[in-house]
Amino acid sequence: MANVVVVGAQWGDEGKGKIVDWLSNRADVVARFQGGHNAGHTLVVDGVTYKLSLMPSGVVQGKLSVIGNGVVVDPWAFIEEIEKVRAQGVNITSDLVKVAESATLILPVHRDLDALRENRDDGMKIGTTRRGIGPAYEDKVGRRAVRVIDLADEAALRARVQDLLHHHNALRRGYGQDEYQAEDLVQALLEIAPKILPYADPVWRTLDRAMKAGKHILFEGAQGTMLDVDHGTYPFVTSSNTVAGQASAGTGVGPGKVGYSLGIVKAYTTRVGEGPFPTELHDAMGQRLGERGHEFGVVTGRKRRCGWFDAVLVRQSVRVNGLDGIALTKLDVLDGFPELKVCVGYKLDGERLQRLPAGKEAQAKIEPIYEIMEGWEASTQGARSWADLPAAAVKYVRRIEELIEAPVAMLSTSPERDDVILMQDPFRP
Ligand code: GDP
Ligand code: IMO
Ligand code: MG
């Protein structure tokens, strides 16, 4: 199979950045297909840490890096990130990074609206990253977005901005905010346009040409399946489809070309922001997972909520993404726990469930049914072969495979690039 798509199978932060960086070695192109700078992907290479939000994780290895039409792009954040990554010694040029001409722009009005909604105190806040992601996608679907290509034509840009502000200023008045002046926004965009336009590209054509030339594409998902706007814990989700199927629509590549679907799965569960989390731990055990796993958000610095592995939820992810295999990450964080719990079903009003119910109220009410597994004392940190793993750790991994009905193709045992055990090469399954 020529191409691979990587998606998060839980609530994000599963370690996608590390795995995409590792797999980049086997790919020619790395393409983002949804989300925006709400993502925070961490790569650690020889002790140097890179934190990427909008840049595909293949940039560090110098791979052609594509930001697809399905991504929402904050032009200021884009330039800032290029400068940050350059300062770390990564060579970024417009030959290396391409942004879809048809990608939607995130503008200051989107950030404002995200914050206005998050600041309310009616118990309905989502706990977003406040990057303007949701409001930008709303405008895209509402057919009033300003897109990358609009930066190339001043008259068209002015018309788009006026149309957009017609909508936003009505909202702003409702929130008791000052109206936005169209000309201020137009001038700000005209100022940044020459910095963005060199990267603008018909990425569907670039990817088509790459495939025809026999190149391998790695599609890099952001967020996770339980944050998908359709398949996740709605309304506590992000505003895009995060599932593997979106790799096709979000870049302009046919669904048959996407190839192997690799789900990234943490060996336990974390979530940042509001919303249901059946296996969440509020005790010392949860605290310990958070400390050992350094569970703090890359983008917002918020503490991540932690809990036991939820096999029901991951099995559902396996199905809705059509996962061919998973990369199980952060196994080392579980070292030294005397016993481990794995959720194998839910209880709801006396009934046993084998799937996550769709309704928000039911999701908040379900109780996990646990299977208890033996922990291990020995260290798995940095392990690079099966033989290095304690028997109980092997048993834990095998039980997970059985429960989620998908094979573990890769196992990650530290943040470092090369601390990986490969069981099945997604590019050559
Ligand atoms: P992403 O959003 O899915 O790319 O994940 P993040 O980068 O937000 O969070 C994952 C965190 O776990 C990062 O700090 C990684 O460096 C780290 N990490 C990734 N894989 C492993 C692993 O196998 N073991 C440990 N201990 N840390 C890991
Ligand atoms: P990566 O790619 C974890 C969460 C936010 C919030 C919800 C909606 O690093 O895995 P948004 O700003 O997208 O409207 O917020 O989604 N969220 C993430 N959680 N990892 C992410 O990305 C996330 N991106 C968004 O915390 O609950
Ligand atoms: Mg992250």
PDB file of N, CA and C in Angstrom, residues 30-113:
ATOM      1  N   VAL A  30       3.898  14.538   3.664  1.00  0.00           N
ATOM      2  CA  VAL A  30       3.038  14.434   4.846  1.00  0.00           C
ATOM      3  C   VAL A  30       1.948  15.504   4.708  1.00  0.00           C
ATOM      4  N   ALA A  31       0.689  15.098   4.840  1.00  0.00           N
ATOM      5  CA  ALA A  31      -0.418  16.027   4.597  1.00  0.00           C
ATOM      6  C   ALA A  31      -1.387  16.076   5.762  1.00  0.00           C
ATOM      7  N   ARG A  32      -1.667  17.282   6.251  1.00  0.00           N
ATOM      8  CA  ARG A  32      -2.734  17.495   7.245  1.00  0.00           C
ATOM      9  C   ARG A  32      -4.047  17.640   6.486  1.00  0.00           C
ATOM     10  N   PHE A  33      -5.141  17.133   7.069  1.00  0.00           N
ATOM     11  CA  PHE A  33      -6.420  17.183   6.340  1.00  0.00           C
ATOM     12  C   PHE A  33      -7.584  17.784   7.123  1.00  0.00           C
ATOM     13  N   GLN A  34      -7.368  18.171   8.366  1.00  0.00           N
ATOM     14  CA  GLN A  34      -8.458  18.804   9.149  1.00  0.00           C
ATOM     15  C   GLN A  34      -7.847  19.502  10.347  1.00  0.00           C
ATOM     16  N   GLY A  35      -8.709  20.191  11.104  1.00  0.00           N
ATOM     17  CA  GLY A  35      -8.250  20.881  12.296  1.00  0.00           C
ATOM     18  C   GLY A  35      -7.410  22.084  11.935  1.00  0.00           C
ATOM     19  N   GLY A  36      -6.697  22.595  12.926  1.00  0.00           N
ATOM     20  CA  GLY A  36      -5.888  23.788  12.683  1.00  0.00           C
ATOM     21  C   GLY A  36      -4.835  23.855  13.757  1.00  0.00           C
ATOM     22  N   HIS A  37      -4.605  25.063  14.303  1.00  0.00           N
ATOM     23  CA  HIS A  37      -3.577  25.178  15.342  1.00  0.00           C
ATOM     24  C   HIS A  37      -4.141  24.911  16.747  1.00  0.00           C
ATOM     25  N   ASN A  38      -5.285  24.233  16.791  1.00  0.00           N
ATOM     26  CA  ASN A  38      -5.738  23.627  18.053  1.00  0.00           C
ATOM     27  C   ASN A  38      -4.906  22.375  18.351  1.00  0.00           C
ATOM     28  N   ALA A  39      -4.307  21.801  17.324  1.00  0.00           N
ATOM     29  CA  ALA A  39      -3.479  20.613  17.493  1.00  0.00           C
ATOM     30  C   ALA A  39      -2.154  20.987  18.141  1.00  0.00           C
ATOM     31  N   GLY A  40      -1.606  20.065  18.896  1.00  0.00           N
ATOM     32  CA  GLY A  40      -0.266  20.246  19.461  1.00  0.00           C
ATOM     33  C   GLY A  40       0.429  18.913  19.362  1.00  0.00           C
ATOM     34  N   HIS A  41       1.345  18.787  18.419  1.00  0.00           N
ATOM     35  CA  HIS A  41       2.014  17.512  18.159  1.00  0.00           C
ATOM     36  C   HIS A  41       3.478  17.619  18.568  1.00  0.00           C
ATOM     37  N   THR A  42       3.902  16.712  19.440  1.00  0.00           N
ATOM     38  CA  THR A  42       5.252  16.770  19.993  1.00  0.00           C
ATOM     39  C   THR A  42       6.157  15.724  19.367  1.00  0.00           C
ATOM     40  N   LEU A  43       7.344  16.167  18.975  1.00  0.00           N
ATOM     41  CA  LEU A  43       8.367  15.267  18.438  1.00  0.00           C
ATOM     42  C   LEU A  43       9.616  15.451  19.288  1.00  0.00           C
ATOM     43  N   VAL A  44      10.253  14.376  19.642  1.00  0.00           N
ATOM     44  CA  VAL A  44      11.518  14.500  20.370  1.00  0.00           C
ATOM     45  C   VAL A  44      12.587  13.753  19.578  1.00  0.00           C
ATOM     46  N   VAL A  45      13.574  14.501  19.111  1.00  0.00           N
ATOM     47  CA  VAL A  45      14.629  13.914  18.285  1.00  0.00           C
ATOM     48  C   VAL A  45      15.977  14.209  18.942  1.00  0.00           C
ATOM     49  N   ASP A  46      16.648  13.172  19.383  1.00  0.00           N
ATOM     50  CA  ASP A  46      17.934  13.315  20.076  1.00  0.00           C
ATOM     51  C   ASP A  46      17.875  14.368  21.177  1.00  0.00           C
ATOM     52  N   GLY A  47      16.833  14.301  21.960  1.00  0.00           N
ATOM     53  CA  GLY A  47      16.707  15.208  23.094  1.00  0.00           C
ATOM     54  C   GLY A  47      16.151  16.586  22.762  1.00  0.00           C
ATOM     55  N   VAL A  48      15.981  16.896  21.480  1.00  0.00           N
ATOM     56  CA  VAL A  48      15.419  18.203  21.093  1.00  0.00           C
ATOM     57  C   VAL A  48      13.918  18.046  20.864  1.00  0.00           C
ATOM     58  N   THR A  49      13.127  18.909  21.505  1.00  0.00           N
ATOM     59  CA  THR A  49      11.673  18.820  21.393  1.00  0.00           C
ATOM     60  C   THR A  49      11.131  19.833  20.390  1.00  0.00           C
ATOM     61  N   TYR A  50      10.284  19.363  19.493  1.00  0.00           N
ATOM     62  CA  TYR A  50       9.592  20.230  18.540  1.00  0.00           C
ATOM     63  C   TYR A  50       8.107  20.143  18.840  1.00  0.00           C
ATOM     64  N   LYS A  51       7.452  21.308  18.931  1.00  0.00           N
ATOM     65  CA  LYS A  51       6.002  21.320  19.154  1.00  0.00           C
ATOM     66  C   LYS A  51       5.342  21.949  17.945  1.00  0.00           C
ATOM     67  N   LEU A  52       4.595  21.155  17.227  1.00  0.00           N
ATOM     68  CA  LEU A  52       3.980  21.641  15.989  1.00  0.00           C
ATOM     69  C   LEU A  52       2.468  21.721  16.142  1.00  0.00           C
ATOM     70  N   SER A  53       1.883  22.749  15.552  1.00  0.00           N
ATOM     71  CA  SER A  53       0.430  22.887  15.641  1.00  0.00           C
ATOM     72  C   SER A  53      -0.225  22.839  14.261  1.00  0.00           C
ATOM     73  N   LEU A  54       0.376  23.579  13.326  1.00  0.00           N
ATOM     74  CA  LEU A  54      -0.215  23.671  11.997  1.00  0.00           C
ATOM     75  C   LEU A  54       0.668  22.964  10.969  1.00  0.00           C
ATOM     76  N   MET A  55       1.961  22.972  11.235  1.00  0.00           N
ATOM     77  CA  MET A  55       2.898  22.316  10.322  1.00  0.00           C
ATOM     78  C   MET A  55       2.739  20.806  10.416  1.00  0.00           C
ATOM     79  N   PRO A  56       2.674  20.121   9.289  1.00  0.00           N
ATOM     80  CA  PRO A  56       2.683  18.659   9.312  1.00  0.00           C
ATOM     81  C   PRO A  56       3.976  18.162   9.979  1.00  0.00           C
ATOM     82  N   SER A  57       3.889  17.084  10.731  1.00  0.00           N
ATOM     83  CA  SER A  57       5.044  16.628  11.511  1.00  0.00           C
ATOM     84  C   SER A  57       6.205  16.130  10.647  1.00  0.00           C
ATOM     85  N   GLY A  58       5.977  15.990   9.343  1.00  0.00           N
ATOM     86  CA  GLY A  58       7.059  15.590   8.439  1.00  0.00           C
ATOM     87  C   GLY A  58       8.051  16.703   8.140  1.00  0.00           C
ATOM     88  N   VAL A  59       7.747  17.955   8.495  1.00  0.00           N
ATOM     89  CA  VAL A  59       8.682  19.065   8.175  1.00  0.00           C
ATOM     90  C   VAL A  59      10.028  18.867   8.827  1.00  0.00           C
ATOM     91  N   VAL A  60      10.021  18.272  10.008  1.00  0.00           N
ATOM     92  CA  VAL A  60      11.280  18.128  10.736  1.00  0.00           C
ATOM     93  C   VAL A  60      12.233  17.198   9.973  1.00  0.00           C
ATOM     94  N   GLN A  61      11.665  16.227   9.258  1.00  0.00           N
ATOM     95  CA  GLN A  61      12.503  15.333   8.448  1.00  0.00           C
ATOM     96  C   GLN A  61      12.675  15.867   7.017  1.00  0.00           C
ATOM     97  N   GLY A  62      12.221  17.100   6.784  1.00  0.00           N
ATOM     98  CA  GLY A  62      12.396  17.717   5.470  1.00  0.00           C
ATOM     99  C   GLY A  62      11.503  17.135   4.385  1.00  0.00           C
ATOM    100  N   LYS A  63      10.357  16.564   4.774  1.00  0.00           N
ATOM    101  CA  LYS A  63       9.429  16.010   3.781  1.00  0.00           C
ATOM    102  C   LYS A  63       8.489  17.096   3.258  1.00  0.00           C
ATOM    103  N   LEU A  64       8.052  16.935   2.005  1.00  0.00           N
ATOM    104  CA  LEU A  64       7.064  17.857   1.452  1.00  0.00           C
ATOM    105  C   LEU A  64       5.863  17.874   2.392  1.00  0.00           C
ATOM    106  N   SER A  65       5.489  19.071   2.870  1.00  0.00           N
ATOM    107  CA  SER A  65       4.484  19.189   3.922  1.00  0.00           C
ATOM    108  C   SER A  65       3.280  19.954   3.411  1.00  0.00           C
ATOM    109  N   VAL A  66       2.149  19.275   3.385  1.00  0.00           N
ATOM    110  CA  VAL A  66       0.955  19.819   2.762  1.00  0.00           C
ATOM    111  C   VAL A  66      -0.108  20.108   3.813  1.00  0.00           C
ATOM    112  N   ILE A  67      -0.660  21.316   3.753  1.00  0.00           N
ATOM    113  CA  ILE A  67      -1.792  21.675   4.613  1.00  0.00           C
ATOM    114  C   ILE A  67      -3.015  21.674   3.700  1.00  0.00           C
ATOM    115  N   GLY A  68      -3.861  20.690   3.882  1.00  0.00           N
ATOM    116  CA  GLY A  68      -4.963  20.446   2.949  1.00  0.00           C
ATOM    117  C   GLY A  68      -6.111  21.439   3.084  1.00  0.00           C
ATOM    118  N   ASN A  69      -7.016  21.363   2.130  1.00  0.00           N
ATOM    119  CA  ASN A  69      -8.183  22.242   2.104  1.00  0.00           C
ATOM    120  C   ASN A  69      -9.096  22.067   3.316  1.00  0.00           C
ATOM    121  N   GLY A  70      -9.002  20.927   3.985  1.00  0.00           N
ATOM    122  CA  GLY A  70      -9.856  20.666   5.145  1.00  0.00           C
ATOM    123  C   GLY A  70      -9.366  21.319   6.423  1.00  0.00           C
ATOM    124  N   VAL A  71      -8.178  21.926   6.348  1.00  0.00           N
ATOM    125  CA  VAL A  71      -7.590  22.574   7.533  1.00  0.00           C
ATOM    126  C   VAL A  71      -8.077  24.026   7.593  1.00  0.00           C
ATOM    127  N   VAL A  72      -8.234  24.561   8.792  1.00  0.00           N
ATOM    128  CA  VAL A  72      -8.521  25.994   8.943  1.00  0.00           C
ATOM    129  C   VAL A  72      -7.218  26.673   9.380  1.00  0.00           C
ATOM    130  N   VAL A  73      -6.845  27.722   8.641  1.00  0.00           N
ATOM    131  CA  VAL A  73      -5.503  28.292   8.773  1.00  0.00           C
ATOM    132  C   VAL A  73      -5.546  29.721   9.308  1.00  0.00           C
ATOM    133  N   ASP A  74      -4.962  29.921  10.454  1.00  0.00           N
ATOM    134  CA  ASP A  74      -4.787  31.283  10.975  1.00  0.00           C
ATOM    135  C   ASP A  74      -3.487  31.804  10.359  1.00  0.00           C
ATOM    136  N   PRO A  75      -3.561  32.809   9.466  1.00  0.00           N
ATOM    137  CA  PRO A  75      -2.365  33.205   8.727  1.00  0.00           C
ATOM    138  C   PRO A  75      -1.258  33.729   9.633  1.00  0.00           C
ATOM    139  N   TRP A  76      -1.624  34.378  10.736  1.00  0.00           N
ATOM    140  CA  TRP A  76      -0.597  34.907  11.644  1.00  0.00           C
ATOM    141  C   TRP A  76       0.067  33.753  12.406  1.00  0.00           C
ATOM    142  N   ALA A  77      -0.762  32.792  12.830  1.00  0.00           N
ATOM    143  CA  ALA A  77      -0.211  31.632  13.541  1.00  0.00           C
ATOM    144  C   ALA A  77       0.682  30.814  12.607  1.00  0.00           C
ATOM    145  N   PHE A  78       0.304  30.755  11.344  1.00  0.00           N
ATOM    146  CA  PHE A  78       1.075  30.009  10.345  1.00  0.00           C
ATOM    147  C   PHE A  78       2.490  30.591  10.220  1.00  0.00           C
ATOM    148  N   ILE A  79       2.561  31.899  10.063  1.00  0.00           N
ATOM    149  CA  ILE A  79       3.867  32.562   9.904  1.00  0.00           C
ATOM    150  C   ILE A  79       4.687  32.452  11.194  1.00  0.00           C
ATOM    151  N   GLU A  80       3.997  32.621  12.313  1.00  0.00           N
ATOM    152  CA  GLU A  80       4.690  32.539  13.602  1.00  0.00           C
ATOM    153  C   GLU A  80       5.297  31.143  13.796  1.00  0.00           C
ATOM    154  N   GLU A  81       4.537  30.132  13.410  1.00  0.00           N
ATOM    155  CA  GLU A  81       5.044  28.763  13.594  1.00  0.00           C
ATOM    156  C   GLU A  81       6.218  28.476  12.656  1.00  0.00           C
ATOM    157  N   ILE A  82       6.140  28.972  11.443  1.00  0.00           N
ATOM    158  CA  ILE A  82       7.263  28.790  10.517  1.00  0.00           C
ATOM    159  C   ILE A  82       8.522  29.408  11.127  1.00  0.00           C
ATOM    160  N   GLU A  83       8.356  30.606  11.701  1.00  0.00           N
ATOM    161  CA  GLU A  83       9.524  31.265  12.281  1.00  0.00           C
ATOM    162  C   GLU A  83      10.059  30.509  13.495  1.00  0.00           C
ATOM    163  N   LYS A  84       9.138  29.991  14.297  1.00  0.00           N
ATOM    164  CA  LYS A  84       9.544  29.244  15.503  1.00  0.00           C
ATOM    165  C   LYS A  84      10.326  27.979  15.111  1.00  0.00           C
ATOM    166  N   VAL A  85       9.802  27.269  14.120  1.00  0.00           N
ATOM    167  CA  VAL A  85      10.438  26.011  13.715  1.00  0.00           C
ATOM    168  C   VAL A  85      11.768  26.287  13.009  1.00  0.00           C
ATOM    169  N   ARG A  86      11.791  27.362  12.227  1.00  0.00           N
ATOM    170  CA  ARG A  86      13.057  27.770  11.586  1.00  0.00           C
ATOM    171  C   ARG A  86      14.133  28.049  12.619  1.00  0.00           C
ATOM    172  N   ALA A  87      13.714  28.727  13.701  1.00  0.00           N
ATOM    173  CA  ALA A  87      14.672  29.076  14.759  1.00  0.00           C
ATOM    174  C   ALA A  87      15.262  27.826  15.399  1.00  0.00           C
ATOM    175  N   GLN A  88      14.570  26.691  15.248  1.00  0.00           N
ATOM    176  CA  GLN A  88      15.103  25.421  15.778  1.00  0.00           C
ATOM    177  C   GLN A  88      15.976  24.714  14.745  1.00  0.00           C
ATOM    178  N   GLY A  89      16.206  25.395  13.628  1.00  0.00           N
ATOM    179  CA  GLY A  89      17.126  24.844  12.642  1.00  0.00           C
ATOM    180  C   GLY A  89      16.468  24.037  11.539  1.00  0.00           C
ATOM    181  N   VAL A  90      15.130  24.054  11.470  1.00  0.00           N
ATOM    182  CA  VAL A  90      14.447  23.313  10.402  1.00  0.00           C
ATOM    183  C   VAL A  90      14.319  24.244   9.194  1.00  0.00           C
ATOM    184  N   ASN A  91      14.744  23.751   8.045  1.00  0.00           N
ATOM    185  CA  ASN A  91      14.731  24.563   6.843  1.00  0.00           C
ATOM    186  C   ASN A  91      13.335  24.566   6.227  1.00  0.00           C
ATOM    187  N   ILE A  92      12.641  25.712   6.290  1.00  0.00           N
ATOM    188  CA  ILE A  92      11.290  25.765   5.721  1.00  0.00           C
ATOM    189  C   ILE A  92      11.256  26.754   4.570  1.00  0.00           C
ATOM    190  N   THR A  93      10.880  26.256   3.403  1.00  0.00           N
ATOM    191  CA  THR A  93      10.761  27.115   2.230  1.00  0.00           C
ATOM    192  C   THR A  93       9.403  26.855   1.596  1.00  0.00           C
ATOM    193  N   SER A  94       9.041  27.691   0.630  1.00  0.00           N
ATOM    194  CA  SER A  94       7.755  27.484  -0.031  1.00  0.00           C
ATOM    195  C   SER A  94       7.811  26.292  -1.004  1.00  0.00           C
ATOM    196  N   ASP A  95       8.985  25.739  -1.209  1.00  0.00           N
ATOM    197  CA  ASP A  95       9.061  24.487  -1.978  1.00  0.00           C
ATOM    198  C   ASP A  95       8.699  23.301  -1.101  1.00  0.00           C
ATOM    199  N   LEU A  96       8.869  23.488   0.202  1.00  0.00           N
ATOM    200  CA  LEU A  96       8.689  22.382   1.142  1.00  0.00           C
ATOM    201  C   LEU A  96       7.294  22.376   1.766  1.00  0.00           C
ATOM    202  N   VAL A  97       6.728  23.570   1.983  1.00  0.00           N
ATOM    203  CA  VAL A  97       5.423  23.668   2.640  1.00  0.00           C
ATOM    204  C   VAL A  97       4.399  24.222   1.654  1.00  0.00           C
ATOM    205  N   LYS A  98       3.260  23.539   1.549  1.00  0.00           N
ATOM    206  CA  LYS A  98       2.183  23.976   0.643  1.00  0.00           C
ATOM    207  C   LYS A  98       0.887  24.107   1.439  1.00  0.00           C
ATOM    208  N   VAL A  99       0.158  25.181   1.169  1.00  0.00           N
ATOM    209  CA  VAL A  99      -1.145  25.374   1.820  1.00  0.00           C
ATOM    210  C   VAL A  99      -2.210  25.411   0.740  1.00  0.00           C
ATOM    211  N   ALA A 100      -3.270  24.681   0.920  1.00  0.00           N
ATOM    212  CA  ALA A 100      -4.344  24.647  -0.084  1.00  0.00           C
ATOM    213  C   ALA A 100      -4.904  26.045  -0.320  1.00  0.00           C
ATOM    214  N   GLU A 101      -5.029  26.380  -1.589  1.00  0.00           N
ATOM    215  CA  GLU A 101      -5.620  27.680  -1.956  1.00  0.00           C
ATOM    216  C   GLU A 101      -7.050  27.804  -1.437  1.00  0.00           C
ATOM    217  N   SER A 102      -7.702  26.664  -1.312  1.00  0.00           N
ATOM    218  CA  SER A 102      -9.109  26.678  -0.900  1.00  0.00           C
ATOM    219  C   SER A 102      -9.289  26.490   0.608  1.00  0.00           C
ATOM    220  N   ALA A 103      -8.193  26.522   1.362  1.00  0.00           N
ATOM    221  CA  ALA A 103      -8.334  26.386   2.823  1.00  0.00           C
ATOM    222  C   ALA A 103      -8.969  27.649   3.403  1.00  0.00           C
ATOM    223  N   THR A 104      -9.771  27.448   4.423  1.00  0.00           N
ATOM    224  CA  THR A 104     -10.455  28.555   5.106  1.00  0.00           C
ATOM    225  C   THR A 104      -9.502  29.249   6.079  1.00  0.00           C
ATOM    226  N   LEU A 105      -9.606  30.570   6.148  1.00  0.00           N
ATOM    227  CA  LEU A 105      -8.772  31.330   7.084  1.00  0.00           C
ATOM    228  C   LEU A 105      -9.469  31.509   8.435  1.00  0.00           C
ATOM    229  N   ILE A 106      -8.698  31.383   9.489  1.00  0.00           N
ATOM    230  CA  ILE A 106      -9.181  31.768  10.822  1.00  0.00           C
ATOM    231  C   ILE A 106      -8.788  33.225  11.018  1.00  0.00           C
ATOM    232  N   LEU A 107      -9.752  34.051  11.379  1.00  0.00           N
ATOM    233  CA  LEU A 107      -9.532  35.490  11.515  1.00  0.00           C
ATOM    234  C   LEU A 107      -9.768  35.927  12.963  1.00  0.00           C
ATOM    235  N   PRO A 108      -9.332  37.139  13.299  1.00  0.00           N
ATOM    236  CA  PRO A 108      -9.521  37.594  14.694  1.00  0.00           C
ATOM    237  C   PRO A 108     -10.981  37.527  15.167  1.00  0.00           C
ATOM    238  N   VAL A 109     -11.927  37.718  14.254  1.00  0.00           N
ATOM    239  CA  VAL A 109     -13.343  37.642  14.682  1.00  0.00           C
ATOM    240  C   VAL A 109     -13.695  36.231  15.171  1.00  0.00           C
ATOM    241  N   HIS A 110     -13.014  35.227  14.615  1.00  0.00           N
ATOM    242  CA  HIS A 110     -13.285  33.842  15.039  1.00  0.00           C
ATOM    243  C   HIS A 110     -12.743  33.580  16.441  1.00  0.00           C
ATOM    244  N   ARG A 111     -11.538  34.092  16.687  1.00  0.00           N
ATOM    245  CA  ARG A 111     -10.950  33.945  18.022  1.00  0.00           C
ATOM    246  C   ARG A 111     -11.822  34.644  19.063  1.00  0.00           C
ATOM    247  N   ASP A 112     -12.286  35.844  18.705  1.00  0.00           N
ATOM    248  CA  ASP A 112     -13.139  36.601  19.634  1.00  0.00           C
ATOM    249  C   ASP A 112     -14.399  35.812  19.970  1.00  0.00           C
ATOM    250  N   LEU A 113     -15.031  35.276  18.951  1.00  0.00           N
ATOM    251  CA  LEU A 113     -16.302  34.580  19.147  1.00  0.00           C
ATOM    252  C   LEU A 113     -16.094  33.310  19.977  1.00  0.00           C
TER     253      LEU A 113
END
